[in-house]
Amino acid sequence: MFKSVVIFIGPPGVGKGTQASLLADAFSIPKFATGDLLREALKNNTPLGIEAKTYMDSGKLVPDQLVLDLIKGKIAKIPNGIGFILDGFPRTLHQAEGLDVILSSLCHNVGLAIEFSMDEEERIVRLTGRRLCPNCQRTYHILFAPPKKDSLCDYCSVELVQRADDNEDVIRKRSVIYWETTKPLLEYYRQKNILMKVDASSSIENVFSRIKQIFSELN
Ligand code: AP5
């Protein structure tokens, strides 16, 4: 059984969400993506979603405490001894330290942090071509991962949409925030000796093979 907590870290558009979904399906493990959880809160018009919207639309990070409370609520429901994937969380040192406190109170710990890396211009092509199912949150790409029929979700048959923050200006702002605020996290996990780097510029299948290989060595 998969027992570790695994963290996916990387700049916008590098493919974290795509790989987290593939891995969660392949190993039947839970995954939590703070971006998805925040968008769901927004869709449901909750106070959290309404507060998060201004930050998200402009490419800024949502305040640490809001995100920590959100993720704590999710993690607390996972039975002891079951691992899970965190996609896009933590994103600041404060979030990483807060996560360690939450996990130790639940007898868990982070076993692996994967850094996804690739060139910025390629990431922009990925993000400007990304489409999202507003119902199930599955992602597609108009060139690299198109839906089977027109612009409809393969699973829900709902019209795909473009994320409000997937325009070039906001993507570049999100990237700057990544380099300034999230990248220092890599050193945090490097010092714990649990950081692995993955070249994310290859095809979805190749990146997935590499991650599965890392996972098989972990368990
Ligand atoms: P979030 O939703 O987490 O966005 P992000 O980190 O910017 O990452 P993305 O979802 O844009 O990219 P991804 O790496 O998952 O790429 P994907 O797999 O979709 O966060 C959004 C906002 O929420 C933040 O800006 C912030 O405001 C807030 N937020 C979230 N978490 C927070 C936190 N912890 N603290 C504070 N605020 C937080 O792939 C992209 C596209 O490329 C897709 O179309 C896909 O089909 C395609 N693709 C993927 N892999 C490949 C490949 N190998 N080859 C070709 N195409 C590919």
Coordinates of C-alpha atoms and ligand atoms in Angstrom, one line a residue:
M1 CA 0.0 0.0 0.0
F2 CA 1.2 3.5 -0.8
K3 CA 2.0 5.2 2.6
S4 CA 3.9 8.4 1.8
V5 CA 2.8 12.0 1.5
V6 CA 4.1 13.2 -1.9
I7 CA 4.4 16.9 -2.9
F8 CA 4.4 18.2 -6.4
I9 CA 6.2 21.5 -6.8
G10 CA 6.7 23.4 -10.0
P11 CA 5.9 26.6 -11.9
P12 CA 2.5 27.1 -13.6
G13 CA 1.8 24.9 -16.6
V14 CA 4.6 22.4 -15.9
G15 CA 2.1 19.5 -15.7
K16 CA 1.7 19.0 -12.0
G17 CA -2.1 18.6 -12.2
T18 CA -2.0 16.3 -15.2
Q19 CA 0.6 13.9 -13.5
A20 CA -1.2 14.1 -10.1
S21 CA -4.4 12.8 -11.7
L22 CA -2.6 10.0 -13.6
L23 CA -0.8 8.9 -10.5
A24 CA -3.9 9.0 -8.3
D25 CA -5.8 6.9 -10.8
A26 CA -2.9 4.4 -11.3
F27 CA -2.2 3.9 -7.6
S28 CA -5.8 4.5 -6.3
I29 CA -4.5 7.1 -3.9
P30 CA -6.1 10.4 -2.9
K31 CA -4.8 13.7 -4.3
F32 CA -5.5 17.2 -3.2
A33 CA -4.8 20.2 -5.5
T34 CA -5.3 23.5 -3.6
G35 CA -6.0 25.3 -6.9
D36 CA -8.9 22.9 -7.7
L37 CA -10.2 23.1 -4.1
L38 CA -10.2 26.9 -4.3
R39 CA -11.9 26.9 -7.7
E40 CA -14.5 24.6 -6.3
A41 CA -15.1 26.9 -3.4
L42 CA -15.5 29.8 -5.8
K43 CA -18.0 27.8 -8.0
N44 CA -20.0 27.1 -4.8
N45 CA -19.9 30.8 -3.9
T46 CA -18.5 30.0 -0.4
P47 CA -16.9 32.9 1.7
L48 CA -13.5 31.2 1.1
G49 CA -14.1 31.1 -2.7
I50 CA -15.2 34.7 -2.8
E51 CA -12.2 35.9 -0.8
A52 CA -9.8 33.8 -2.9
K53 CA -11.1 35.0 -6.3
T54 CA -9.4 38.4 -6.3
Y55 CA -6.0 36.8 -5.5
M56 CA -6.4 34.0 -8.1
D57 CA -7.6 36.2 -10.9
S58 CA -4.6 38.4 -10.5
G59 CA -2.2 35.6 -10.2
K60 CA -1.3 36.2 -6.5
L61 CA -1.1 33.6 -3.8
V62 CA -4.1 33.2 -1.5
P63 CA -3.1 34.0 2.1
D64 CA -1.4 31.1 3.9
Q65 CA -3.8 30.6 6.7
L66 CA -6.8 30.2 4.4
V67 CA -5.0 27.5 2.4
L68 CA -3.7 25.8 5.5
D69 CA -7.2 25.6 7.0
L70 CA -8.5 24.3 3.7
I71 CA -6.0 21.5 3.4
K72 CA -6.1 20.6 7.1
G73 CA -9.8 19.8 6.7
K74 CA -9.1 17.5 3.8
I75 CA -6.0 15.7 5.3
A76 CA -7.7 15.1 8.6
K77 CA -10.2 12.8 6.8
I78 CA -7.5 10.4 5.5
P79 CA -7.2 7.3 7.6
N80 CA -3.8 6.8 9.3
G81 CA -1.2 5.0 7.2
I82 CA -2.6 5.9 3.8
G83 CA -0.5 8.1 1.6
F84 CA -1.7 10.9 -0.7
I85 CA -0.5 13.5 -3.2
L86 CA -0.5 17.3 -2.7
D87 CA -0.5 19.2 -5.9
G88 CA 0.4 22.9 -5.7
F89 CA 0.7 22.9 -1.9
P90 CA 2.7 24.0 0.0
R91 CA 3.8 27.1 -2.0
T92 CA 5.5 29.1 0.8
L93 CA 7.9 28.2 3.6
H94 CA 5.2 29.1 6.1
Q95 CA 2.8 26.6 4.4
A96 CA 5.5 23.9 4.4
E97 CA 6.1 24.4 8.1
G98 CA 2.4 24.5 8.8
L99 CA 2.0 21.2 6.8
D100 CA 4.7 19.5 8.9
V101 CA 2.8 20.5 12.1
I102 CA -0.5 19.2 10.7
L103 CA 1.1 15.9 9.4
S104 CA 2.9 15.2 12.7
S105 CA -0.3 15.6 14.6
L106 CA -1.8 12.9 12.3
C107 CA 1.3 10.6 12.4
H108 CA 2.2 11.4 8.8
N109 CA 5.2 12.9 7.2
V110 CA 6.3 14.1 3.7
G111 CA 8.2 11.2 2.1
L112 CA 8.9 12.8 -1.3
A113 CA 8.9 16.2 -3.0
I114 CA 9.0 16.2 -6.8
E115 CA 10.2 19.3 -8.6
F116 CA 8.9 19.6 -12.1
S117 CA 10.9 21.9 -14.4
M118 CA 10.8 23.2 -17.9
D119 CA 11.2 26.3 -20.0
E120 CA 8.8 29.3 -19.4
E121 CA 7.8 29.8 -23.1
E122 CA 6.8 26.2 -23.5
R123 CA 4.7 26.5 -20.3
I124 CA 2.9 29.5 -21.8
V125 CA 2.0 27.4 -24.8
R126 CA 0.6 24.8 -22.5
L127 CA -1.4 27.2 -20.4
T128 CA -2.9 29.3 -23.2
G129 CA -4.1 26.1 -24.9
R130 CA -5.4 24.6 -21.7
R131 CA -9.2 24.0 -21.4
L132 CA -11.0 22.9 -18.2
C133 CA -14.2 21.0 -17.6
P134 CA -16.2 23.3 -15.2
N135 CA -18.0 20.2 -13.8
C136 CA -15.3 17.6 -13.1
Q137 CA -12.2 19.9 -13.4
R138 CA -10.4 17.5 -15.8
T139 CA -7.9 19.4 -18.0
Y140 CA -7.4 19.2 -21.7
H141 CA -5.2 20.9 -24.2
I142 CA -6.3 22.1 -27.6
L143 CA -3.2 20.6 -29.3
F144 CA -1.5 18.1 -26.8
A145 CA -4.5 16.6 -25.1
P146 CA -7.7 17.5 -27.0
P147 CA -11.2 16.2 -26.0
K148 CA -12.6 13.4 -28.2
K149 CA -15.5 15.5 -29.4
D150 CA -15.5 19.2 -30.3
S151 CA -14.9 21.2 -27.1
L152 CA -16.8 18.9 -24.8
C153 CA -15.5 17.0 -21.7
D154 CA -15.0 13.3 -22.5
Y155 CA -16.7 12.3 -19.2
C156 CA -19.4 15.0 -18.6
S157 CA -20.1 16.2 -22.1
V158 CA -20.0 19.7 -20.7
E159 CA -18.6 22.6 -22.7
L160 CA -14.9 23.2 -21.8
V161 CA -13.9 26.6 -20.5
Q162 CA -10.6 28.6 -20.2
R163 CA -9.4 29.5 -16.7
A164 CA -9.6 33.2 -15.9
D165 CA -5.9 33.2 -14.9
D166 CA -4.7 31.4 -18.1
N167 CA -3.9 34.6 -20.1
E168 CA -0.3 35.5 -20.8
D169 CA -0.1 38.5 -18.5
V170 CA -1.4 36.6 -15.4
I171 CA 0.7 33.5 -16.3
R172 CA 3.8 35.6 -16.3
K173 CA 2.8 37.1 -12.9
R174 CA 2.2 33.6 -11.5
S175 CA 5.6 32.5 -12.7
V176 CA 7.4 35.4 -11.0
I177 CA 5.6 34.5 -7.7
Y178 CA 6.8 31.0 -8.2
W179 CA 10.4 31.9 -8.5
E180 CA 10.3 34.5 -5.7
T181 CA 8.1 32.6 -3.1
T182 CA 7.8 28.9 -3.9
K183 CA 11.3 28.1 -5.3
P184 CA 12.9 28.5 -1.8
L185 CA 10.8 25.5 -0.7
L186 CA 13.0 23.3 -2.9
E187 CA 15.9 24.0 -0.5
Y188 CA 13.7 23.1 2.5
Y189 CA 13.0 19.6 1.0
R190 CA 16.6 19.2 -0.4
Q191 CA 17.9 19.6 3.2
K192 CA 15.5 16.8 4.3
N193 CA 17.0 14.6 1.5
I194 CA 13.6 13.9 -0.1
L195 CA 13.7 16.1 -3.2
M196 CA 13.7 14.6 -6.7
K197 CA 13.7 16.6 -10.0
V198 CA 11.8 15.6 -13.1
D199 CA 12.2 17.1 -16.6
A200 CA 8.6 17.9 -17.4
S201 CA 9.3 19.0 -21.0
S202 CA 8.7 15.6 -22.5
S203 CA 5.4 14.0 -23.5
I204 CA 2.7 13.3 -20.8
E205 CA 3.4 9.6 -21.1
N206 CA 7.2 10.0 -20.8
V207 CA 6.9 12.2 -17.7
F208 CA 4.5 9.8 -16.2
S209 CA 6.9 6.8 -16.8
R210 CA 9.6 8.7 -15.0
I211 CA 7.3 9.5 -12.0
K212 CA 6.1 5.9 -11.8
Q213 CA 9.8 4.8 -11.7
I214 CA 10.5 7.2 -8.8
F215 CA 7.4 5.8 -7.0
S216 CA 8.4 2.2 -7.4
E217 CA 11.8 3.0 -5.8
L218 CA 10.0 4.8 -2.9
N219 CA 7.8 1.9 -1.8
Ligands
AP5_1 P1 -3.1 26.2 -9.5 O1 -4.4 25.7 -10.0 O2 -2.4 25.3 -8.6 O3 -2.2 26.7 -10.7 P2 -0.6 26.6 -11.0 O4 0.3 26.1 -9.9 O5 -0.3 27.9 -11.6 O6 -0.5 25.3 -11.9 P3 -1.4 25.1 -13.1 O7 -2.7 24.4 -12.7 O8 -1.5 26.3 -13.9 O9 -0.4 24.1 -13.9 P4 -0.1 22.6 -13.8 O10 1.4 22.5 -13.5 O11 -1.0 21.8 -12.9 O12 -0.3 22.1 -15.3 P5 -1.4 21.2 -16.0 O13 -1.1 19.8 -15.5 O14 -2.8 21.7 -15.8 O15 -3.3 27.6 -8.7 C1 -4.1 28.6 -9.2 C2 -4.2 29.8 -8.2 O16 -4.7 29.3 -7.0 C3 -2.8 30.3 -7.8 O17 -2.3 31.3 -8.7 C4 -3.2 30.9 -6.4 O18 -3.9 32.1 -6.6 C5 -4.1 29.9 -5.9 N1 -3.4 28.9 -5.1 C6 -3.4 27.5 -5.4 N2 -2.7 26.9 -4.5 C7 -2.3 27.8 -3.6 C8 -1.5 27.7 -2.4 N3 -0.9 26.6 -2.0 N4 -1.2 28.9 -1.7 C9 -1.7 30.0 -2.1 N5 -2.5 30.2 -3.2 C10 -2.7 29.1 -3.9 O19 -1.0 21.3 -17.5 C11 -1.1 22.5 -18.2 C12 -1.6 22.2 -19.7 O20 -0.5 21.5 -20.3 C13 -2.8 21.3 -19.7 O21 -3.6 21.8 -20.8 C14 -2.2 19.9 -20.0 O22 -3.2 19.1 -20.8 C15 -1.0 20.2 -20.8 N6 0.1 19.3 -20.5 C16 0.5 18.8 -19.3 N7 1.6 18.0 -19.3 C17 1.9 18.0 -20.7 C18 3.0 17.4 -21.4 N8 3.9 16.6 -20.8 N9 3.1 17.7 -22.7 C19 2.2 18.5 -23.4 N10 1.1 19.1 -22.7 C20 1.0 18.9 -21.4

